[in-house]
Coordinates of C-alpha atoms and ligand atoms in Angstrom, one line a residue:
M1 CA 27.9 11.0 -43.9
N2 CA 30.6 8.7 -42.4
S3 CA 29.9 5.2 -43.7
D4 CA 32.9 3.8 -41.9
E5 CA 31.4 4.8 -38.6
F6 CA 28.0 3.3 -39.6
R7 CA 29.7 0.0 -40.4
K8 CA 31.1 -0.1 -36.8
I9 CA 27.6 -0.1 -35.3
P10 CA 26.9 -3.7 -34.3
G11 CA 23.7 -5.5 -35.1
V12 CA 21.2 -6.6 -32.5
D13 CA 21.9 -10.3 -33.4
R14 CA 25.5 -10.0 -32.3
L15 CA 24.7 -8.2 -29.0
I16 CA 22.1 -10.8 -28.0
E17 CA 24.6 -13.6 -28.4
E18 CA 26.9 -12.0 -25.7
P19 CA 26.7 -14.2 -22.7
E20 CA 26.1 -11.3 -20.2
I21 CA 23.2 -10.1 -22.4
K22 CA 21.9 -13.6 -23.1
R23 CA 21.7 -14.3 -19.4
R24 CA 19.7 -11.1 -18.7
L25 CA 17.4 -11.8 -21.6
K26 CA 16.2 -15.0 -19.8
E27 CA 15.4 -13.0 -16.7
T28 CA 12.9 -10.7 -18.3
S29 CA 10.5 -10.3 -21.3
H30 CA 12.5 -11.3 -24.3
A31 CA 10.7 -9.2 -26.9
A32 CA 10.7 -6.1 -24.7
A33 CA 14.4 -6.5 -23.9
V34 CA 15.4 -6.9 -27.6
E35 CA 13.4 -3.7 -28.2
T36 CA 15.4 -1.9 -25.6
I37 CA 18.6 -2.9 -27.3
R38 CA 17.2 -1.9 -30.7
S39 CA 16.2 1.6 -29.5
M40 CA 19.6 2.1 -27.9
L41 CA 21.2 1.2 -31.3
T42 CA 18.8 3.7 -33.1
E43 CA 20.2 6.4 -30.8
V44 CA 23.7 5.5 -31.8
R45 CA 22.7 5.6 -35.5
V46 CA 21.1 9.0 -35.1
S47 CA 24.2 10.4 -33.4
V48 CA 26.5 9.0 -36.1
S49 CA 24.2 10.5 -38.8
E50 CA 24.6 13.8 -37.1
G51 CA 28.3 13.5 -37.6
G52 CA 29.2 11.8 -34.3
T53 CA 31.5 8.8 -34.1
C54 CA 30.4 5.3 -33.2
P55 CA 31.4 4.3 -29.6
E56 CA 33.6 1.3 -29.1
Y57 CA 31.9 -2.1 -29.2
E58 CA 32.5 -2.6 -25.4
E59 CA 30.8 0.7 -24.7
I60 CA 27.8 -0.2 -26.8
K61 CA 27.6 -3.6 -25.0
A62 CA 27.7 -1.8 -21.6
R63 CA 24.9 0.5 -22.7
A64 CA 22.8 -2.6 -23.7
I65 CA 23.4 -4.1 -20.3
A66 CA 22.6 -0.9 -18.5
G67 CA 19.3 -0.7 -20.6
L68 CA 18.4 -4.2 -19.6
E69 CA 19.1 -3.6 -16.0
E70 CA 16.9 -0.6 -16.0
K71 CA 14.2 -2.7 -17.6
M72 CA 14.5 -5.3 -14.8
R73 CA 14.0 -2.8 -12.1
G74 CA 10.4 -2.9 -13.3
F75 CA 9.9 -6.2 -11.6
T76 CA 8.0 -6.2 -8.4
T77 CA 10.8 -6.3 -5.8
S78 CA 11.7 -4.7 -2.5
V79 CA 12.8 -1.1 -1.9
I80 CA 14.1 0.7 1.1
N81 CA 11.4 3.1 2.2
A82 CA 13.2 6.0 3.8
T83 CA 10.3 8.5 3.3
G84 CA 9.0 8.1 6.9
V85 CA 5.5 7.5 5.4
M86 CA 4.5 4.4 7.2
I87 CA 1.5 3.2 5.0
H88 CA 3.0 4.3 1.7
T89 CA 0.4 3.4 -0.9
N90 CA 2.9 3.5 -3.8
L91 CA 5.4 1.3 -1.9
G92 CA 3.0 -1.5 -1.0
R93 CA 1.3 -0.1 2.1
A94 CA 1.9 -2.1 5.4
P95 CA 4.9 -4.4 5.6
L96 CA 4.3 -7.8 7.1
G97 CA 5.9 -9.2 10.2
G98 CA 8.3 -12.1 10.3
E99 CA 5.8 -14.8 11.3
A100 CA 3.3 -13.6 8.7
V101 CA 6.0 -13.8 6.1
E102 CA 7.1 -17.3 7.2
A103 CA 3.5 -18.5 6.9
V104 CA 3.2 -17.0 3.4
V105 CA 6.4 -18.7 2.3
K106 CA 5.2 -22.0 3.7
V107 CA 1.8 -22.1 2.0
A108 CA 3.1 -20.5 -1.2
S109 CA 5.8 -23.0 -1.9
G110 CA 3.7 -26.1 -1.4
Y111 CA 0.2 -27.4 -0.9
S112 CA -1.9 -26.2 2.0
N113 CA -5.2 -26.9 3.9
L114 CA -6.8 -23.8 2.2
E115 CA -10.1 -25.6 1.6
Y116 CA -9.4 -28.9 3.4
D117 CA -10.3 -30.0 6.9
V118 CA -7.3 -32.1 7.9
D119 CA -9.1 -33.7 10.9
A120 CA -12.1 -34.8 8.9
G121 CA -10.1 -35.6 5.8
A122 CA -12.7 -33.7 3.7
R123 CA -13.4 -30.4 2.0
G124 CA -13.3 -27.5 4.4
G125 CA -14.2 -23.8 4.2
R126 CA -11.7 -21.3 2.8
G127 CA -10.8 -18.8 5.5
A128 CA -12.8 -20.5 8.2
L129 CA -10.3 -19.9 10.9
C130 CA -9.6 -16.4 9.7
G131 CA -13.3 -15.7 10.1
E132 CA -13.3 -17.0 13.7
L133 CA -10.2 -14.9 14.6
L134 CA -11.9 -11.8 13.1
C135 CA -15.1 -12.4 15.2
E136 CA -13.0 -12.9 18.3
L137 CA -11.1 -9.7 17.7
S138 CA -14.0 -7.5 16.7
G139 CA -16.8 -9.0 18.8
A140 CA -18.8 -9.5 15.6
E141 CA -21.1 -12.5 14.8
D142 CA -19.7 -13.2 11.4
A143 CA -16.9 -12.2 9.1
A144 CA -15.8 -12.5 5.5
V145 CA -12.5 -11.7 3.6
V146 CA -12.2 -10.4 0.1
N147 CA -9.3 -8.9 -1.9
N148 CA -9.5 -5.3 -0.7
N149 CA -11.8 -2.9 1.0
A150 CA -13.1 -1.5 -2.3
A151 CA -14.3 -5.1 -3.1
A152 CA -15.8 -5.4 0.4
L153 CA -17.9 -2.3 -0.1
F154 CA -18.8 -3.3 -3.6
L155 CA -20.0 -6.8 -2.4
A156 CA -22.0 -5.4 0.5
L157 CA -23.8 -2.9 -1.8
S158 CA -24.4 -5.1 -4.7
H159 CA -25.8 -7.8 -2.5
H160 CA -28.0 -5.7 -0.2
A161 CA -28.8 -2.6 -2.3
K162 CA -29.0 -3.6 -6.0
E163 CA -31.6 -1.4 -7.7
R164 CA -32.5 0.1 -4.3
E165 CA -31.5 3.3 -2.5
V166 CA -28.5 3.9 -0.3
V167 CA -28.7 7.0 2.0
I168 CA -25.4 8.8 2.5
S169 CA -24.4 12.2 3.8
R170 CA -23.1 14.7 1.2
G171 CA -20.1 15.1 3.4
E172 CA -19.1 11.5 2.8
L173 CA -19.1 11.3 -1.0
I174 CA -15.3 11.0 -0.9
Q175 CA -12.5 9.9 -3.1
I176 CA -9.8 7.7 -1.8
G177 CA -6.4 7.6 -3.6
G178 CA -6.5 7.2 -7.4
G179 CA -9.8 5.9 -8.8
F180 CA -11.9 5.0 -5.7
R181 CA -14.9 7.2 -5.4
I182 CA -17.9 6.3 -3.2
P183 CA -20.5 7.5 -5.8
D184 CA -18.8 5.4 -8.5
I185 CA -18.7 2.2 -6.4
L186 CA -22.4 2.7 -5.6
E187 CA -23.3 3.1 -9.2
S188 CA -21.3 0.1 -10.4
S189 CA -22.9 -2.1 -7.7
G190 CA -26.3 -1.2 -9.1
A191 CA -27.3 0.8 -6.0
R192 CA -28.9 4.2 -6.3
L193 CA -27.4 7.1 -4.4
R194 CA -29.6 9.1 -2.1
E195 CA -27.5 12.0 -0.8
V196 CA -28.7 13.9 2.3
G197 CA -27.6 16.8 4.4
T198 CA -24.8 19.2 3.4
T199 CA -21.1 19.0 3.1
N200 CA -20.4 20.1 6.6
R201 CA -23.5 19.2 8.5
T202 CA -25.9 16.3 8.3
A203 CA -28.5 15.6 11.0
I204 CA -30.2 12.3 11.9
E205 CA -33.5 13.7 10.6
D206 CA -31.9 14.2 7.2
Y207 CA -31.3 10.5 7.0
V208 CA -34.6 9.5 8.5
K209 CA -36.6 11.8 6.1
A210 CA -34.9 10.2 3.1
V211 CA -35.9 6.6 4.0
N212 CA -38.7 5.1 1.9
E213 CA -39.9 1.7 0.9
N214 CA -37.1 1.5 -1.7
T215 CA -34.3 2.2 0.8
A216 CA -31.9 -0.7 1.4
L217 CA -29.4 0.8 3.8
I218 CA -27.7 3.8 5.4
L219 CA -24.0 4.0 4.4
R220 CA -21.3 5.8 6.4
A221 CA -17.8 6.2 4.8
H222 CA -14.9 7.4 6.9
L223 CA -13.4 10.6 5.5
S224 CA -10.0 8.8 5.8
N225 CA -7.6 11.1 3.8
F226 CA -8.9 14.6 4.9
T227 CA -10.5 16.2 7.9
M228 CA -13.3 18.7 8.3
E229 CA -13.1 21.2 11.1
G230 CA -15.2 24.1 12.3
F231 CA -19.0 24.2 11.8
V232 CA -19.5 20.5 11.3
S233 CA -21.7 17.8 12.8
S234 CA -23.0 14.4 12.0
P235 CA -24.9 11.7 14.0
S236 CA -22.9 9.1 15.9
D237 CA -22.6 5.5 14.6
A238 CA -25.0 4.3 17.3
E239 CA -27.6 6.8 16.3
L240 CA -27.3 5.8 12.6
A241 CA -27.6 2.1 13.6
A242 CA -30.7 2.7 15.7
A243 CA -32.3 4.9 13.0
A244 CA -31.7 2.2 10.4
H245 CA -33.0 -0.7 12.6
D246 CA -36.1 1.3 13.6
R247 CA -37.0 1.3 9.9
G248 CA -36.0 -2.2 9.1
I249 CA -33.0 -1.3 7.0
L250 CA -29.3 -1.9 7.3
F251 CA -26.5 0.3 8.5
V252 CA -23.2 -0.2 6.7
N253 CA -20.0 1.5 8.1
D254 CA -16.9 1.7 5.8
I255 CA -14.3 2.7 8.3
G256 CA -11.4 2.4 5.9
S257 CA -8.3 1.8 7.9
G258 CA -9.4 -0.7 10.5
A259 CA -7.6 0.3 13.7
V260 CA -7.5 -2.3 16.4
V261 CA -5.1 -0.6 18.7
D262 CA -5.9 3.1 19.4
T263 CA -3.3 5.2 17.6
A264 CA -3.8 7.9 20.3
K265 CA -1.5 5.7 22.3
F266 CA 1.4 6.7 20.0
G267 CA 0.6 10.4 20.1
L268 CA -1.5 10.3 16.9
R269 CA -5.2 11.1 16.5
S270 CA -7.7 8.3 16.9
E271 CA -9.3 6.5 14.0
P272 CA -12.6 4.6 14.2
M273 CA -11.8 1.4 16.1
V274 CA -13.0 -1.9 14.8
G275 CA -14.4 -3.2 18.1
R276 CA -16.2 0.0 18.9
V277 CA -17.9 0.4 15.6
V278 CA -19.1 -3.2 15.8
A279 CA -20.4 -2.6 19.3
D280 CA -22.3 0.5 18.1
G281 CA -24.6 -1.8 16.1
A282 CA -23.5 -1.6 12.4
D283 CA -24.8 -4.6 10.4
I284 CA -21.7 -4.5 8.2
V285 CA -18.3 -2.9 9.0
C286 CA -15.6 -3.1 6.3
F287 CA -12.0 -2.0 6.3
S288 CA -8.6 -2.7 4.7
G289 CA -6.2 -5.4 5.9
D290 CA -3.1 -3.4 4.9
K291 CA -3.8 0.0 6.4
L292 CA -3.7 0.4 10.2
L293 CA -4.2 -3.3 10.8
G294 CA -0.8 -3.8 9.4
G295 CA -1.6 -7.0 7.5
P296 CA -1.8 -8.2 3.9
Q297 CA -3.9 -6.5 1.3
A298 CA -7.5 -7.6 2.0
G299 CA -11.0 -6.3 2.4
I300 CA -12.4 -7.4 5.8
I301 CA -16.1 -7.6 6.5
V302 CA -17.4 -8.1 10.0
G303 CA -20.9 -7.7 11.5
K304 CA -24.3 -9.3 12.1
R305 CA -24.7 -12.8 10.9
S306 CA -27.9 -12.0 9.0
A307 CA -26.1 -9.3 7.0
V308 CA -22.6 -10.9 6.5
S309 CA -23.5 -14.6 6.0
P310 CA -25.5 -14.1 2.7
L311 CA -22.6 -12.2 1.2
K312 CA -20.6 -15.4 1.2
K313 CA -23.2 -17.1 -1.0
N314 CA -23.3 -14.4 -3.5
P315 CA -21.5 -15.3 -6.8
V316 CA -19.6 -12.0 -6.7
F317 CA -17.9 -13.2 -3.5
R318 CA -16.3 -16.1 -5.5
A319 CA -15.0 -13.5 -7.9
L320 CA -13.4 -11.5 -5.1
R321 CA -11.9 -14.2 -3.0
P322 CA -8.3 -13.9 -1.8
D323 CA -5.6 -16.6 -2.2
R324 CA -3.9 -18.8 0.4
M325 CA -1.0 -16.3 0.9
T326 CA -3.5 -13.6 2.0
F327 CA -5.2 -15.9 4.5
A328 CA -1.8 -17.2 5.9
A329 CA -0.6 -13.6 6.5
L330 CA -3.9 -12.3 7.8
E331 CA -4.3 -15.1 10.3
R332 CA -0.8 -14.5 11.8
T333 CA -1.4 -10.8 12.0
L334 CA -4.7 -11.3 13.8
V335 CA -3.2 -13.7 16.2
H336 CA -0.6 -11.1 17.2
Y337 CA -3.4 -8.8 18.3
L338 CA -5.3 -11.6 20.1
S339 CA -2.3 -12.5 22.1
N340 CA -1.6 -8.9 22.9
E341 CA 1.8 -8.9 21.1
A342 CA 0.9 -6.7 18.1
E343 CA 3.3 -3.9 19.1
E344 CA 6.2 -6.3 19.0
N345 CA 5.2 -8.2 15.9
V346 CA 3.3 -6.0 13.6
P347 CA 5.9 -3.8 11.8
L348 CA 3.5 -0.9 11.4
L349 CA 2.7 -0.7 15.1
K350 CA 6.4 -1.1 15.9
M351 CA 7.1 1.9 13.7
M352 CA 4.4 4.0 15.3
A353 CA 5.7 3.1 18.8
M354 CA 9.4 4.0 17.9
P355 CA 10.6 7.0 20.0
A356 CA 12.1 9.8 18.1
E357 CA 15.2 9.6 20.3
S358 CA 16.0 6.0 19.2
I359 CA 15.6 7.1 15.6
K360 CA 18.1 9.8 16.2
Q361 CA 20.6 7.4 17.7
R362 CA 20.3 5.1 14.7
A363 CA 20.6 8.0 12.3
E364 CA 23.8 9.1 14.1
A365 CA 25.2 5.6 13.9
V366 CA 24.3 5.2 10.2
M367 CA 26.0 8.6 9.5
Q368 CA 29.1 7.5 11.3
R369 CA 29.3 4.3 9.4
A370 CA 28.7 6.1 6.1
G371 CA 31.9 8.1 6.6
T372 CA 32.1 11.8 6.9
A373 CA 31.3 12.5 3.2
E374 CA 32.9 15.9 3.6
G375 CA 30.3 17.2 6.0
R376 CA 27.5 16.8 3.5
M377 CA 25.3 14.9 6.0
R378 CA 23.5 16.3 9.1
I379 CA 20.7 15.3 11.4
V380 CA 17.6 17.4 11.3
E381 CA 14.3 17.3 13.2
A382 CA 11.2 16.5 11.2
K383 CA 7.9 14.6 11.2
S384 CA 6.9 11.1 10.0
T385 CA 3.4 10.6 8.6
V386 CA 1.1 7.6 8.6
G387 CA 0.0 7.8 5.0
G388 CA -2.3 5.4 3.1
G389 CA -5.3 7.7 3.6
S390 CA -5.1 7.3 7.3
L391 CA -4.7 10.1 10.0
P392 CA -4.2 13.0 7.6
G393 CA -2.2 15.8 9.3
S394 CA -1.4 13.6 12.3
V395 CA 2.4 13.3 12.6
L396 CA 5.1 11.8 14.8
P397 CA 8.3 13.6 15.7
T398 CA 11.4 12.1 14.0
F399 CA 15.0 12.8 13.0
L400 CA 16.3 12.7 9.4
I401 CA 19.7 12.2 7.8
A402 CA 19.7 15.1 5.4
V403 CA 22.2 15.0 2.6
R404 CA 23.3 18.2 0.8
P405 CA 23.6 17.5 -3.0
A406 CA 26.7 18.6 -4.9
G407 CA 24.4 19.2 -7.9
S408 CA 20.6 19.1 -7.9
A409 CA 18.6 17.3 -5.1
D410 CA 16.5 15.6 -7.8
E411 CA 19.5 14.1 -9.4
L412 CA 20.9 12.8 -6.1
A413 CA 17.6 11.3 -5.1
A414 CA 17.5 9.6 -8.5
N415 CA 21.0 8.1 -7.8
F416 CA 19.7 6.6 -4.6
R417 CA 16.8 5.1 -6.5
K418 CA 19.3 3.4 -8.9
C419 CA 20.8 1.4 -5.9
D420 CA 20.2 -2.2 -5.2
P421 CA 17.8 -2.2 -3.4
P422 CA 16.5 1.2 -4.6
V423 CA 16.3 3.7 -1.7
I424 CA 13.3 6.0 -1.8
A425 CA 14.0 9.3 0.1
R426 CA 12.2 12.7 0.5
I427 CA 13.5 16.0 -0.8
I428 CA 13.1 18.8 1.8
N429 CA 14.5 22.3 1.2
D430 CA 16.9 21.0 -1.5
E431 CA 18.3 18.3 0.7
V432 CA 17.8 14.5 0.2
C433 CA 16.4 13.2 3.5
F434 CA 16.2 9.7 5.0
D435 CA 13.8 8.8 7.8
L436 CA 14.8 5.6 9.6
R437 CA 11.4 5.2 11.2
T438 CA 10.3 3.3 8.0
V439 CA 13.6 1.5 7.5
P440 CA 13.9 -1.9 9.2
E441 CA 16.8 -1.8 11.7
E442 CA 18.6 -4.7 9.9
F443 CA 18.9 -2.5 6.8
D444 CA 20.9 0.2 8.7
G445 CA 24.2 -1.2 7.7
K446 CA 23.2 -1.5 4.0
L447 CA 21.8 2.0 4.0
A448 CA 25.1 3.3 5.5
A449 CA 27.1 1.6 2.8
L450 CA 24.8 3.0 0.1
L451 CA 24.9 6.5 1.5
G452 CA 28.8 6.4 1.6
T453 CA 29.0 5.1 -2.0
V454 CA 26.4 7.4 -3.6
I455 CA 27.6 10.5 -1.9
Q456 CA 31.2 9.7 -2.9
Q457 CA 30.2 9.1 -6.5
S458 CA 28.1 12.3 -6.9
K459 CA 30.7 14.9 -6.1
Ligands
PLP501 C1 -8.8 3.0 1.8 C2 -10.3 3.1 1.8 C3 -11.0 2.3 0.9 C4 -10.4 1.4 -0.1 O1 -9.7 0.3 0.5 P1 -8.7 -0.6 -0.4 O2 -8.3 -1.6 0.6 O3 -7.6 0.3 -0.9 O4 -9.5 -1.1 -1.5 C5 -12.4 2.3 1.0 N1 -13.1 3.1 1.9 C6 -12.4 3.9 2.7 C7 -13.2 4.7 3.7 C8 -11.0 3.9 2.7 O5 -10.3 4.7 3.6

């Protein structure tokens, strides 16, 4: 063993006194950062014990800094979504528009009228205006907002169906994303599942026959992330509402994505529309704020006053209430719809409305600015998807910048993720592909620069 080489390995104490390292330690968890440096030094020690030489001190310092920077990428921060998936669950779902963001910054950085009636100089209701806007937009009598749609459904079930039966079609016992399953939510709310019909066909009589003196409500859950085709049938929302009301029970409709504008307008399929499902007589309609509505993460509940109002007095409601930033962003988003300016101001709708031809023009301009990169870039036709468990299989035409890697496509894609901000791309047929539909136009210059640099570096 080479003890001279071992002696060259610096101690953690010396490294953490280096100004560049000290500064970074203050920007992240100290203990975890020191641990990162320690394990880097262990690797050096192992390599020396296997007969290797100790790298120069400057090289070890550089490795420590690189390790810390990797650690800091774990912070919640922005990325460039070049996947073309518009409601990307892993990338934070719907982006907020400028006015919503401004409102968030304003209320976040100071005090606000969250629960204060400025005119009266007295305590006010949290989310009172938001509730009014939701009623106006949906035609419902009452509204409530919680942290997400899973919470909305949980609250509705635990208030109205605890220790009672909930009738639902076997075709709607669905799983949404990781860890949200309708039967599990039902069970944890204390409700008892009464499944009826079959996977592909459920008739109104199936529901009606299952209702007894212990039944609290009929639940419908939108399939969201898959579709069923062929020999399928189920009653309409209006039929379910009528059947429930005839028997003195509630009809709860979990529509998932909460479309206010019909997505058929953009060449996509239609999703259940908030106004229509309310008009069809559901007592409670719930949906997410950050799917097709294009607002902040929230669970929105609208419906009949007799069904919605008691939810707000349930102690569980207090445990699920959103913060001031959510209300600020949601109010601005709703106002864009009410003033018929959603397509200009809600980023998600802007993306859906973007013609493929204008994406192609931007892609060509970005490619030009990135330099020729030895002909490793080209424009290819492809499809953008909605994502977020909405409109599965429904796509929009788009154009991608496809980059041919010098080595592996995985490696090239990883190099783009190491950028600041990280760029998330798709790999299609061994090419790393960038869809500008989901990239805000003001990032085009930045993306061009990153494309040029990364391609240059990965020859
Ligand atoms: C997405 C979805 C949910 C869960 O909503 P979150 O806002 O993610 O909690 C619940 N039900 C349906 C039908 C959905 O599509």
